[in-house]
mmCIF file of C-alpha atoms and ligand atoms in Angstrom:
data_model
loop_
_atom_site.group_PDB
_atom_site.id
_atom_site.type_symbol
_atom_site.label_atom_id
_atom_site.label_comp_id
_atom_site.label_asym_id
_atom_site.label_seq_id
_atom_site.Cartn_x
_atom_site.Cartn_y
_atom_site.Cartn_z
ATOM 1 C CA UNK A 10 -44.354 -14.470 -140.431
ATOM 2 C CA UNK A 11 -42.488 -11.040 -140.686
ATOM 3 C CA UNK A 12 -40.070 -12.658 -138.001
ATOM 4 C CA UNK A 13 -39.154 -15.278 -140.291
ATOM 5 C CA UNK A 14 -37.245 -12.355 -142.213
ATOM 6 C CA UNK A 15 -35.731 -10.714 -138.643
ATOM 7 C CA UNK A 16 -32.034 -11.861 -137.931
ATOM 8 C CA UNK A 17 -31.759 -14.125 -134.455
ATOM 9 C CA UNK A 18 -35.008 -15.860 -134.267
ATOM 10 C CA UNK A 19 -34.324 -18.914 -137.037
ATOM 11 C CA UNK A 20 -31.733 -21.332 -137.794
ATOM 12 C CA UNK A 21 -28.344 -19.722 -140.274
ATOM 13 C CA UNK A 22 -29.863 -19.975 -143.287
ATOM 14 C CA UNK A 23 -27.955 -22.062 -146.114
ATOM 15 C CA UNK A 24 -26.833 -19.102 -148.046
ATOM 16 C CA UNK A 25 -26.874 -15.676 -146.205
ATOM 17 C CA UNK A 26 -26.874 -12.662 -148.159
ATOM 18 C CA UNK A 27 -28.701 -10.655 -145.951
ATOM 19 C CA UNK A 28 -25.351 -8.363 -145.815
ATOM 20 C CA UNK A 29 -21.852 -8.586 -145.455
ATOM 21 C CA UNK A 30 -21.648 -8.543 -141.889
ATOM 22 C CA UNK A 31 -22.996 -11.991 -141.842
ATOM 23 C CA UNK A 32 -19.285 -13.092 -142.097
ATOM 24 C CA UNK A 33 -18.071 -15.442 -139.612
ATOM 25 C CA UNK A 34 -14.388 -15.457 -138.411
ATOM 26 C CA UNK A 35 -12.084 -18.023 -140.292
ATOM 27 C CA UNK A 36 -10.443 -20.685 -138.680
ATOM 28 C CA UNK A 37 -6.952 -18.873 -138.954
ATOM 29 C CA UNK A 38 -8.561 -15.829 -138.271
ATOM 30 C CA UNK A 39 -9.684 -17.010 -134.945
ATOM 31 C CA UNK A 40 -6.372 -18.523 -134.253
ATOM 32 C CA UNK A 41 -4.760 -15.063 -134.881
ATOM 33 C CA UNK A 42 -7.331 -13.790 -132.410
ATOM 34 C CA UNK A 43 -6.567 -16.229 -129.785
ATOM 35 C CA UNK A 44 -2.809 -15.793 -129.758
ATOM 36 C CA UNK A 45 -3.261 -11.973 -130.193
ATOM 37 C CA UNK A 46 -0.790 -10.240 -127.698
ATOM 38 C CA UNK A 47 -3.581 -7.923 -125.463
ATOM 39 C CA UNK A 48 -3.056 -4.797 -122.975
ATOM 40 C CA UNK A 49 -4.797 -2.272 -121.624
ATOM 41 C CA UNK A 50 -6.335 -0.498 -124.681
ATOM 42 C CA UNK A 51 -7.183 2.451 -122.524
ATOM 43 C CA UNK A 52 -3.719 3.352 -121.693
ATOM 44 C CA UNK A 53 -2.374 2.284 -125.331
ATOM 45 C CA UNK A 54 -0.661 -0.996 -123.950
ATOM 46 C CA UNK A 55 -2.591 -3.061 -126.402
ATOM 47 C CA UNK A 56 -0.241 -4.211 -128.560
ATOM 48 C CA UNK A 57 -2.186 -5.593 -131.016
ATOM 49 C CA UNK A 58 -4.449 -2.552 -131.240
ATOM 50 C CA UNK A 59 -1.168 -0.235 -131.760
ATOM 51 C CA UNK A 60 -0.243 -2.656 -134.922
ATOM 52 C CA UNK A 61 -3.806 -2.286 -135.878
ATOM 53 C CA UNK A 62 -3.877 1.798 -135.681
ATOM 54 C CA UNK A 63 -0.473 1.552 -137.707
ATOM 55 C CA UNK A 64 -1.661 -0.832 -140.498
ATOM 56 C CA UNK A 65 -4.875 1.547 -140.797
ATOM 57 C CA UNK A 66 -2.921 4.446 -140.481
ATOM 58 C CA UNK A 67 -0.383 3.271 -143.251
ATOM 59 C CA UNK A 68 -3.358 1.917 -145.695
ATOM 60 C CA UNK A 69 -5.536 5.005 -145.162
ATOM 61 C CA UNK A 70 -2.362 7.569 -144.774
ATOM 62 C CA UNK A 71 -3.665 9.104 -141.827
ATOM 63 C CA UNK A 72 -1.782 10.731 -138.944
ATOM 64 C CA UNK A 73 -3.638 8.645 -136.447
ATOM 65 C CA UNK A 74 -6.431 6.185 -135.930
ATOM 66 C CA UNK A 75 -8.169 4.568 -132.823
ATOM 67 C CA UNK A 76 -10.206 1.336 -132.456
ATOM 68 C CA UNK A 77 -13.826 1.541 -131.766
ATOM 69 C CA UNK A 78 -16.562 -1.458 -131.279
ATOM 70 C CA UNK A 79 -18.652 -0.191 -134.010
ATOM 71 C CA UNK A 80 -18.679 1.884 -137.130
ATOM 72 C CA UNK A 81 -21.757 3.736 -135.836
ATOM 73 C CA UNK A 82 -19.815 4.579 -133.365
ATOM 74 C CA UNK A 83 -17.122 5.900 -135.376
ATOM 75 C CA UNK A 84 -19.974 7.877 -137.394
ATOM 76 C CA UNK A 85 -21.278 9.015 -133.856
ATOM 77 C CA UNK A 86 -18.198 10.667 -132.260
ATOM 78 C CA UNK A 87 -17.135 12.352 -135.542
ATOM 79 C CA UNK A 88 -20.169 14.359 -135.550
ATOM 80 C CA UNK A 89 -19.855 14.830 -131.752
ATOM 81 C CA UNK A 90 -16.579 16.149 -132.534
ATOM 82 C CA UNK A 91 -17.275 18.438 -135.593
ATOM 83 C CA UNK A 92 -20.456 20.100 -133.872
ATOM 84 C CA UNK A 93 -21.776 21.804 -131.788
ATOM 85 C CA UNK A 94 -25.581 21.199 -130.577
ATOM 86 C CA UNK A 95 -28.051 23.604 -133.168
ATOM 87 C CA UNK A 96 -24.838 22.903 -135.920
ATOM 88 C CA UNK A 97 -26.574 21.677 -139.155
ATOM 89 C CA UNK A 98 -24.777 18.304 -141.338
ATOM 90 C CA UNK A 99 -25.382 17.931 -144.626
ATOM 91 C CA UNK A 100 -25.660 14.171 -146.153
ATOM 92 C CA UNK A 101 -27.389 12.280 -148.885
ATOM 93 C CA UNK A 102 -31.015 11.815 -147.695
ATOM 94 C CA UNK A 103 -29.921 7.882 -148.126
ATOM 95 C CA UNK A 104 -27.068 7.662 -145.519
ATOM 96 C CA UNK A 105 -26.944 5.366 -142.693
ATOM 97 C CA UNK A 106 -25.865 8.439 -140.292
ATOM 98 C CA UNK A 107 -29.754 9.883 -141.076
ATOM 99 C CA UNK A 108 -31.980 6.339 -140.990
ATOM 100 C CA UNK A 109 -29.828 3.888 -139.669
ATOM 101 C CA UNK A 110 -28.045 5.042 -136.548
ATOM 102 C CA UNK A 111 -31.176 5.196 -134.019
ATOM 103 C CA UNK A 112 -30.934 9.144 -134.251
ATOM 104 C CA UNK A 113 -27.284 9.238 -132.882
ATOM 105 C CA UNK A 114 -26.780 12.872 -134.534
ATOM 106 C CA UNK A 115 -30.190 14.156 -132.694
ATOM 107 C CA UNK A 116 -29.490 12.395 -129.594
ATOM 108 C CA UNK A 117 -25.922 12.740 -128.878
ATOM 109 C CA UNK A 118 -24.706 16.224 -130.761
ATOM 110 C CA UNK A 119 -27.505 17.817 -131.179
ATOM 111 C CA UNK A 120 -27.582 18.395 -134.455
ATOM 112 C CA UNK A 121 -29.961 19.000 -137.302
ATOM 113 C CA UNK A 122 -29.345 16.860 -140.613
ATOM 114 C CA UNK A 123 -30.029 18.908 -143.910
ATOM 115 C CA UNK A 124 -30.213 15.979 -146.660
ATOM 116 C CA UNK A 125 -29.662 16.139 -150.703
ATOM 117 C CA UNK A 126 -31.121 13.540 -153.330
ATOM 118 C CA UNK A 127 -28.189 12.425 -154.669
ATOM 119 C CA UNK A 128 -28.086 10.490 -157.993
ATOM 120 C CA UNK A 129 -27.856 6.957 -156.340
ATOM 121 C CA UNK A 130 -26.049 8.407 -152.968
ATOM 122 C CA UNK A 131 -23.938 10.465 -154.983
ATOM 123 C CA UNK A 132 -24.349 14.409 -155.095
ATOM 124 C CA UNK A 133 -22.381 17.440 -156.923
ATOM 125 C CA UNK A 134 -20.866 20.346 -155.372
ATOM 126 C CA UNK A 135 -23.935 22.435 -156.894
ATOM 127 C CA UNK A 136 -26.186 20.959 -154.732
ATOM 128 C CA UNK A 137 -24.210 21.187 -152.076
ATOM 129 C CA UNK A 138 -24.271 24.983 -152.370
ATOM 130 C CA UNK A 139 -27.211 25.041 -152.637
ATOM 131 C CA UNK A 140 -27.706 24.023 -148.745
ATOM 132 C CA UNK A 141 -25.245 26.432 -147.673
ATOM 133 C CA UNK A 142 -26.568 28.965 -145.224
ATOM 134 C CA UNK A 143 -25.953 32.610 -145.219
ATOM 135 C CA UNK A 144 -24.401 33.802 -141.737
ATOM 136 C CA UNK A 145 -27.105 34.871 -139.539
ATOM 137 C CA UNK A 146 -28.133 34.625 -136.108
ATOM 138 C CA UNK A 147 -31.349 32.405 -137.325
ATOM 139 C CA UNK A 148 -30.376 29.591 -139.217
ATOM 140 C CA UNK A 149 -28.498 26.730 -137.507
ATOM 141 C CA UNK A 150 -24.338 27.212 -138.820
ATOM 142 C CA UNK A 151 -23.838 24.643 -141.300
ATOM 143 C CA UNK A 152 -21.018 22.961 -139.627
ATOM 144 C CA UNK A 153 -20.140 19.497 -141.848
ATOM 145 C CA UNK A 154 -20.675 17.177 -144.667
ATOM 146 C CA UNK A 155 -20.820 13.847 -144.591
ATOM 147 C CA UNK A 156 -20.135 11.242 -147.655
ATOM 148 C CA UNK A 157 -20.800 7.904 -148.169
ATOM 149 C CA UNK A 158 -18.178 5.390 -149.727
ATOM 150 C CA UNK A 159 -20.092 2.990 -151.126
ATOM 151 C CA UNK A 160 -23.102 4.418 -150.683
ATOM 152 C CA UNK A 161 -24.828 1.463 -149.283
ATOM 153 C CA UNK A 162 -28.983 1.488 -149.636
ATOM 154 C CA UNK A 163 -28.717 3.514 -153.333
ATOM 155 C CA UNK A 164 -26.790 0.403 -154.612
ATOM 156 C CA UNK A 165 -23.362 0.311 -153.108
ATOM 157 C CA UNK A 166 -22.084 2.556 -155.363
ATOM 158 C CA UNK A 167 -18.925 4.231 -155.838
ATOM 159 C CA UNK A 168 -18.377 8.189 -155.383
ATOM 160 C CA UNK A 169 -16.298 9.145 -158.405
ATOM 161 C CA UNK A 170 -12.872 10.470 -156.884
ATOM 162 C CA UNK A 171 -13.516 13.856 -159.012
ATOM 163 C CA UNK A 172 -17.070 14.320 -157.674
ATOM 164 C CA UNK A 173 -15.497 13.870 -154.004
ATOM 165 C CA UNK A 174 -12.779 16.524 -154.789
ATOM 166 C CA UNK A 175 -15.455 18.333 -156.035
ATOM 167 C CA UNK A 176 -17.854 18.121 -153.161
ATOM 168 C CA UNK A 177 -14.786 18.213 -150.651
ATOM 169 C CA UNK A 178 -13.321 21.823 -152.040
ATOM 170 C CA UNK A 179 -16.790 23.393 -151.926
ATOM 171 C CA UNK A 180 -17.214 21.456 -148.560
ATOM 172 C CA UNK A 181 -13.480 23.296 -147.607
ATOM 173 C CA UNK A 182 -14.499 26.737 -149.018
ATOM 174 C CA UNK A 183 -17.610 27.348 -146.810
ATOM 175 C CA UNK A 184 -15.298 25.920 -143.619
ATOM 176 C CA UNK A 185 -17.203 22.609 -143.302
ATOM 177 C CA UNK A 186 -15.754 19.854 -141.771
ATOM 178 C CA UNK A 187 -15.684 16.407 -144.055
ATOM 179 C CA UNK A 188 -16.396 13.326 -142.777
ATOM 180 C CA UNK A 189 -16.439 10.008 -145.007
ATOM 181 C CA UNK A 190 -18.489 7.261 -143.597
ATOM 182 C CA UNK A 191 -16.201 4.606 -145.101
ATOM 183 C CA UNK A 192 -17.896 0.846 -143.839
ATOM 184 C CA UNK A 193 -17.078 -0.289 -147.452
ATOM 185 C CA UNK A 194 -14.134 2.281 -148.346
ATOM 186 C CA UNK A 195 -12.238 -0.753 -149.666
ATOM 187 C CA UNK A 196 -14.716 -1.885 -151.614
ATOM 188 C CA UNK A 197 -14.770 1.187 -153.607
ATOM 189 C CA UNK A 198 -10.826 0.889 -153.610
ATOM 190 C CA UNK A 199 -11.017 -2.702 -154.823
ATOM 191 C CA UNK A 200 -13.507 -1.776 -157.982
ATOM 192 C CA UNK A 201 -12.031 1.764 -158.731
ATOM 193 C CA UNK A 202 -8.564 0.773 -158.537
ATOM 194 C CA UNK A 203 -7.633 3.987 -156.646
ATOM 195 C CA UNK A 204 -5.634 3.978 -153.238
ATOM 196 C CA UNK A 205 -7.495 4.225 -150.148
ATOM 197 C CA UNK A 206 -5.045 7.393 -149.237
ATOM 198 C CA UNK A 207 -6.291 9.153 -151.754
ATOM 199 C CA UNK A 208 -10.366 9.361 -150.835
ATOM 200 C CA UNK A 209 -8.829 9.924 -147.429
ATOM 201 C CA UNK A 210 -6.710 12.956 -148.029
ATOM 202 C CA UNK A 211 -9.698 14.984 -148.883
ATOM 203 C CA UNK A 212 -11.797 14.318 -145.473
ATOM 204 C CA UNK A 213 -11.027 15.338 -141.516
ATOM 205 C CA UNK A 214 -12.050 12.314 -140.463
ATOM 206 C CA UNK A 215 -12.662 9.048 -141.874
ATOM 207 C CA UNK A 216 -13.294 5.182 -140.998
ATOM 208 C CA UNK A 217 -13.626 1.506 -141.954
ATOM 209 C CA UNK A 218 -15.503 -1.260 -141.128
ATOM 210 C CA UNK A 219 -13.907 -4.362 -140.487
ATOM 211 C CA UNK A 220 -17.541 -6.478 -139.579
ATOM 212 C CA UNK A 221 -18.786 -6.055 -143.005
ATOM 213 C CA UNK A 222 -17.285 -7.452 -146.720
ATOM 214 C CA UNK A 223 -13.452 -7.833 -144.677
ATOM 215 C CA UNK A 224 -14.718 -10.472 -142.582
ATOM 216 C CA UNK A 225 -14.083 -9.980 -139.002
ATOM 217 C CA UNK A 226 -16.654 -10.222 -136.092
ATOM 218 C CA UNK A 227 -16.073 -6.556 -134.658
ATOM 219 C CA UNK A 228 -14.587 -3.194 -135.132
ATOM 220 C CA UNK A 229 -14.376 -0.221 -137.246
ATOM 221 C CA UNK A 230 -11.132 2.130 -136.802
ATOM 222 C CA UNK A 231 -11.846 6.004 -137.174
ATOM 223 C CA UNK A 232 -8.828 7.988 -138.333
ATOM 224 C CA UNK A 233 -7.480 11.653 -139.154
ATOM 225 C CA UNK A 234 -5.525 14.021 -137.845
ATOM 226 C CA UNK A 235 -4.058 13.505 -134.710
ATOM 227 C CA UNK A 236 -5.875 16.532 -133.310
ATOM 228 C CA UNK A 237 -8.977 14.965 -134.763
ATOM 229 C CA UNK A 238 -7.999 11.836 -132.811
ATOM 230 C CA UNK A 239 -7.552 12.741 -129.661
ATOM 231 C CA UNK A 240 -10.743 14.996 -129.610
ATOM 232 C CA UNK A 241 -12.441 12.066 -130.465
ATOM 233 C CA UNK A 242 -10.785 9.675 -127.845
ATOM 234 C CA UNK A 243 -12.673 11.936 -125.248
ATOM 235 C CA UNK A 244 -15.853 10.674 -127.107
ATOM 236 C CA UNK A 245 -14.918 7.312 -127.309
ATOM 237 C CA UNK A 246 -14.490 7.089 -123.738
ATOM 238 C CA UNK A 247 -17.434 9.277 -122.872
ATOM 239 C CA UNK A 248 -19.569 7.184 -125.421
ATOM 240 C CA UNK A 249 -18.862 4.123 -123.583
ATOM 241 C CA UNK A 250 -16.189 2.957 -126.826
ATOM 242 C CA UNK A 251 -12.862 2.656 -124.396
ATOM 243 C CA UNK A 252 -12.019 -1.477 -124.063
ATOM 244 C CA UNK A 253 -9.694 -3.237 -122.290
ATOM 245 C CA UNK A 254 -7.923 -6.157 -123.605
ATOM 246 C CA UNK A 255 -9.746 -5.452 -126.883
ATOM 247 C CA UNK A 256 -6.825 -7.232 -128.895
ATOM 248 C CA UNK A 257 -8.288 -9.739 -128.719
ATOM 249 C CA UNK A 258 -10.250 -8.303 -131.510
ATOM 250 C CA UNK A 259 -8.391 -6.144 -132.874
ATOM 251 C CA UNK A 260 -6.188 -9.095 -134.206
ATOM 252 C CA UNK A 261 -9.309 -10.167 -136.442
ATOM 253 C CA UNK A 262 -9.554 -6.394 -137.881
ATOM 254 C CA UNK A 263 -5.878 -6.924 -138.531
ATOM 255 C CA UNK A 264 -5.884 -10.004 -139.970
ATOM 256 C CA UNK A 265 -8.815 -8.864 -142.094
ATOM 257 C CA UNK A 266 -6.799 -5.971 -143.761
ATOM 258 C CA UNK A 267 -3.898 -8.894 -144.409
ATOM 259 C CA UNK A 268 -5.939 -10.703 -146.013
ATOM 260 C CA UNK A 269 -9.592 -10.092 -146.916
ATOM 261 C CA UNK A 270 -8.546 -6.766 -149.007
ATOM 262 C CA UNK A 271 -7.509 -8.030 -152.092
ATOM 263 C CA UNK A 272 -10.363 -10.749 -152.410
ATOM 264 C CA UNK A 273 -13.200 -8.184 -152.091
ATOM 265 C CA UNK A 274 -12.988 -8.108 -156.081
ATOM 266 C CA UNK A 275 -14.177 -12.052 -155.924
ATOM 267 C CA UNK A 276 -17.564 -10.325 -154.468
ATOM 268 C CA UNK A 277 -17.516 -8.053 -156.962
ATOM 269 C CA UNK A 278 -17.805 -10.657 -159.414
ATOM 270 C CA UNK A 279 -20.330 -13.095 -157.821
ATOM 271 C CA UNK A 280 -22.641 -9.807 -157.071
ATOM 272 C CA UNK A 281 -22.034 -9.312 -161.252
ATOM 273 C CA UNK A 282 -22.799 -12.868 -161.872
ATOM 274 C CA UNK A 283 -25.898 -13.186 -159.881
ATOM 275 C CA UNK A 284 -27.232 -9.977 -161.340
ATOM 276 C CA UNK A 285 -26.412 -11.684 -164.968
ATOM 277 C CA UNK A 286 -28.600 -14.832 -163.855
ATOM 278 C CA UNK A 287 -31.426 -12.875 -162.919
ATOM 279 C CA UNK A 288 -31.467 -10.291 -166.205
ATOM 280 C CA UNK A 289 -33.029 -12.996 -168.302
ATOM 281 C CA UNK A 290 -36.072 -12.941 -165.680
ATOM 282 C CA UNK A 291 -39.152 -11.259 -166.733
ATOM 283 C CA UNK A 292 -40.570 -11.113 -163.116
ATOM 284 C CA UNK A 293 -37.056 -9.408 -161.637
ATOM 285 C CA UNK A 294 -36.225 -6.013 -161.951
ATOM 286 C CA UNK A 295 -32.318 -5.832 -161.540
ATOM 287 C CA UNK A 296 -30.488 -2.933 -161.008
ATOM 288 C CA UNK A 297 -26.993 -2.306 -162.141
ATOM 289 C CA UNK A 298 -24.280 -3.612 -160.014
ATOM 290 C CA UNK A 299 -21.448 -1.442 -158.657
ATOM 291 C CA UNK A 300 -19.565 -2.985 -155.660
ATOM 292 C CA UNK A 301 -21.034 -6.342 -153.671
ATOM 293 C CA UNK A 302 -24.903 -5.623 -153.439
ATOM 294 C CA UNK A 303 -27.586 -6.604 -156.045
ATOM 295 C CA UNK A 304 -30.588 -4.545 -155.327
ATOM 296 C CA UNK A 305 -33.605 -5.773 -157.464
ATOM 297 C CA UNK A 306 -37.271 -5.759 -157.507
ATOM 298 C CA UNK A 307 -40.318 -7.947 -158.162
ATOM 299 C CA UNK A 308 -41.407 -6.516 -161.617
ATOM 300 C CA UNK A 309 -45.292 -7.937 -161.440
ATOM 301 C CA UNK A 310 -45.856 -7.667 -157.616
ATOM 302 C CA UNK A 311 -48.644 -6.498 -156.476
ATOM 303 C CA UNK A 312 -50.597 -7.577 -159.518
ATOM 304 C CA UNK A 313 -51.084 -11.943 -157.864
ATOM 305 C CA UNK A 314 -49.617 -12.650 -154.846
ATOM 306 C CA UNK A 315 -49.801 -9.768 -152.314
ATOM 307 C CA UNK A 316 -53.052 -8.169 -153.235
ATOM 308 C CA UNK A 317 -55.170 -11.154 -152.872
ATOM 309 C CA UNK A 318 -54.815 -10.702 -148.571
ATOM 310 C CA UNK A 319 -57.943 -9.755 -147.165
ATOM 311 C CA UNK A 320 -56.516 -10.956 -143.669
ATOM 312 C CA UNK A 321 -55.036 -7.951 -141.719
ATOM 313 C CA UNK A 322 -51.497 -9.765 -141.638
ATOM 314 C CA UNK A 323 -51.512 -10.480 -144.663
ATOM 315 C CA UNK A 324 -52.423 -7.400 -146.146
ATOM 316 C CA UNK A 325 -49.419 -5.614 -144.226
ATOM 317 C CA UNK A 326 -47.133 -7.967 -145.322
ATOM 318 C CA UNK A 327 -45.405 -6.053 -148.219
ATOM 319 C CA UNK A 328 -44.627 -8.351 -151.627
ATOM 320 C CA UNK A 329 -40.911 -8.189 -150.880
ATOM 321 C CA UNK A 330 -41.525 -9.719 -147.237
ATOM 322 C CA UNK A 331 -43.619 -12.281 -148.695
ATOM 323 C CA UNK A 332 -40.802 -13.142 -150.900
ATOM 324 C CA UNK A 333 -38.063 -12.844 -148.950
ATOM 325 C CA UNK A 334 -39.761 -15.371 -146.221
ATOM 326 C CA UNK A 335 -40.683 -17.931 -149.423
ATOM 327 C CA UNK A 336 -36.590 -17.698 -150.298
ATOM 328 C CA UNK A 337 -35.581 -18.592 -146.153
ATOM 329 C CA UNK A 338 -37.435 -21.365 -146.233
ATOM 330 C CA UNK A 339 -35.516 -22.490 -149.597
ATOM 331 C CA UNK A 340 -32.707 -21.695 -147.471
ATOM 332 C CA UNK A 341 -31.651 -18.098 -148.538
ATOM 333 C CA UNK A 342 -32.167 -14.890 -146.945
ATOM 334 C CA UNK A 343 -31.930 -11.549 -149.139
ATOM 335 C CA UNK A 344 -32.944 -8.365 -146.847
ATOM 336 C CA UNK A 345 -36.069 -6.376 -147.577
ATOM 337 C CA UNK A 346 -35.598 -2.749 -148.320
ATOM 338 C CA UNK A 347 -38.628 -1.596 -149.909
ATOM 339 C CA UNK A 348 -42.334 -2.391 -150.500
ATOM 340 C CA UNK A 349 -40.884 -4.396 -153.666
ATOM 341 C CA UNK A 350 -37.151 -4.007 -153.344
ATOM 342 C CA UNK A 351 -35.156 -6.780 -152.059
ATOM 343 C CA UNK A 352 -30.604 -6.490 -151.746
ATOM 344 C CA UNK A 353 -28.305 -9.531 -151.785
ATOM 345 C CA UNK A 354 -24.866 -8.854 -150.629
ATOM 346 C CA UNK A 355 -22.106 -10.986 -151.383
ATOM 347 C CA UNK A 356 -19.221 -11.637 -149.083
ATOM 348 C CA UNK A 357 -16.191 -14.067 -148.214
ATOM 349 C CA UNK A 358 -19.128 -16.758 -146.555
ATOM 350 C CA UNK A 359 -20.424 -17.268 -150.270
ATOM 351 C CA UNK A 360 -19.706 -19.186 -152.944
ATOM 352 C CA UNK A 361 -19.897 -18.900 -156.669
ATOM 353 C CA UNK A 362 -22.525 -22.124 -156.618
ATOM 354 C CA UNK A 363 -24.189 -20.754 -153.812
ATOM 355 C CA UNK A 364 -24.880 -17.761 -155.928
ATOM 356 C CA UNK A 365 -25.995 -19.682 -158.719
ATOM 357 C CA UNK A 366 -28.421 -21.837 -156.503
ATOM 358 C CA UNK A 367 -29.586 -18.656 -154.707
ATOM 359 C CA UNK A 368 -30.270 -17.259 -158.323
ATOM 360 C CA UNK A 369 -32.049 -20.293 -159.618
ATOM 361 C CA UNK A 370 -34.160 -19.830 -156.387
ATOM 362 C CA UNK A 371 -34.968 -16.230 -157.102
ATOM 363 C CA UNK A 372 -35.965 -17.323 -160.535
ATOM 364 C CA UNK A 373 -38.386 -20.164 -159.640
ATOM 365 C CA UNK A 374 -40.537 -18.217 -157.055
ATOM 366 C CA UNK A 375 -40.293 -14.817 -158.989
ATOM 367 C CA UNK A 376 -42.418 -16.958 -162.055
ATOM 368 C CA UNK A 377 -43.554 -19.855 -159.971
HETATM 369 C C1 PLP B 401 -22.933 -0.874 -141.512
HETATM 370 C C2 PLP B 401 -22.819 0.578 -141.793
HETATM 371 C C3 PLP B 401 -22.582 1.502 -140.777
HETATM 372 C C4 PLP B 401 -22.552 1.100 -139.316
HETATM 373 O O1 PLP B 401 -21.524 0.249 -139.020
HETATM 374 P P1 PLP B 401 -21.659 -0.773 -137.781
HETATM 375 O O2 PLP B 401 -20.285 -1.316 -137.641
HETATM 376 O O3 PLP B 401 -22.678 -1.800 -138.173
HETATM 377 O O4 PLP B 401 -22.092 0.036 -136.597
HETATM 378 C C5 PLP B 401 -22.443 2.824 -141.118
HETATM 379 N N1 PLP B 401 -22.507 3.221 -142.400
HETATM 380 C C6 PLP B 401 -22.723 2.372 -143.403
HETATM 381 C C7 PLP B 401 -22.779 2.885 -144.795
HETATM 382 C C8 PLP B 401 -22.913 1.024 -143.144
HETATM 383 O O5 PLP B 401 -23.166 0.184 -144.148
#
């Protein structure tokens, strides 16, 4: 039954807000992608990938930028490139770089990851000092810190610009390197009305997604300094990263910052609106909304449904699995992220009456 909840094994569902990177292509996106001009990425005769490290470039105001499959990878080779093996990062104990990346900074630099509970993903340049080693032969040299913009699993929320100067100067002080994991930077730039070049200037390295809310089927560019940059093409390369003809991609990354910036603010709203719908529901916990993700919680679970499972199966399945296969088989799928915790993320594939059906839904099995 778990299955029923695991991407690839069912049908679309009706309304997907399992995440943003759900997003299919757009007709005139794919057109874009089919007339892209392509080269040899390798030896920068893409054309289309040049215009894309440009636009990113000019948007993020970077010196340089390269192209890369996957934002994990972009997470990946900045580390590679900061560290050393034995080097210690510091993140929120939430970020994707810890849980989410397969052990990338273990495997592939070697590194030890010192975390700090942040206030929904967010933490102060206090506690940052806090982790700061003194320099001495035992402790691993605390080499770089890594920040999440929007910090996805505490609630897609938005690092205050201050707190990031903050965190970035004491970060710069004790010779760390700063890296922003930025797979929903423009989210944060859409809601906070503050340019993109301006979270950028304080980092060494940063990068966007384009497979999550912007709507294209692959990519993520990293970008920084252009000594940054072409330390980390080495990486890219070595890590497997360097395409070919990969314009033909690239052209729905650039299309995507055309086009699918601006809009981001229309999830923004339908992830407020949703949330509204469901505040009236005893049975719902919601949390407060900040970006494109509604995290809430079943408020009475474990009380009926999912303790009555003697069965083995059963028993393991956790309330918010239980309700999260009842809602795919009403045709929407929300992910699971905790014991009683479910997350719908809006995106360009939803609509405002989708959202209101999906909500309706939420509201009939949370009291039914
Ligand atoms: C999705 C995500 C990533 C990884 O990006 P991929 O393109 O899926 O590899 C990294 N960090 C955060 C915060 C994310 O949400």
């Amino acid at each position: 039954m778990a299955r029923n909840n695991t991407p690839g094994n069912n049908p679309l569902p009706r309304i997907d807000l399992f995440s943003d990177t759900v997003t299919r292509p757009s007709a005139a996106m794919r057109r874009a992608m089919a007339e892209a001009e392509v080269g040899d990425e390798q030896k920068r005769e893409d054309p289309t990938v040049n215009a894309l490290v440009d636009k990113v470039c000019d948007l993020l105001g970077t010196e340089d930028a390269l192209f890369l499959p996957s934002g994990t990878m972009a997470n990946q080779i900045s580390l590679r490139v900061h560290c050393s093996p034995g080097d210690e990062v510091i993140m929120d104990r939430t970020a994707h770089v810890r849980g989410y990346e397969a052990g990338g900074p273990a495997a592939l630099s070697g590194v030890n990851v010192a975390t700090i509970d942040g206030e929904l993903g967010v933490f102060s340049a206090h506690q940052l000092r806090v982790l700061l080693r003194p320099k001495d032969y035992h402790f691993p040299p605390t080499r770089c810190v890594v920040l999440e913009q929007t910090a996805n699993l505490p609630g897609g929320t938005i690092w205050p610009l201050e707190t990031m100067e903050e965190v970035c100067a004491a970060a710069a002080d004790a010779g760390l390197a700063r890296h922003l994991d930025g797979a929903r930077l423009f989210n944060a730039v859409i809601e906070a009305g503050i340019g993109a070049e301006r979270y950028c200037a304080l980092f060494d390295s940063v990068w966007i997604d384009f497979s999550k809310g912007l709507g294209a089927p692959v990519g993520a560019a990293l970008a920084g300094s252009a000594e940054f940059i072409a330390r980390a093409w080495q990486f890219k390369h070595q890590f497997g990263g360097a395409m070919r003809q990969s314009g033909i991609i690239a052209a729905g990354a650039l299309y995507a910052l055309e086009h699918n910036i601006d809009r981001l603010a229309e999830d923004h709203a339908n992830a407020r609106h949703f949330a509204a719908l469901l505040a009236g529901c005893d049975a719902i916990q919601v949390e407060p909304v900040h970006t494109n993700m509604v995290f809430f919680s079943l408020a009475h679970a474990g009380e009926s449904r999912a303790s009555g499972g003697t069965e083995r199966g059963a028993a393991a399945e956790t309330p918010a699995q239980a309700f999260a296969t009842a809602a795919l088989a009403r045709g929407v799928r929300f992910s699971v992220v905790g014991p009683k915790r479910l997350r719908a993320v809006t995106h360009l594939d939803v609509t405002r009456a989708q959202i209101e059906e999906a909500a309706q839904i939420v509201k009939q099995l949370a009291d039914g």
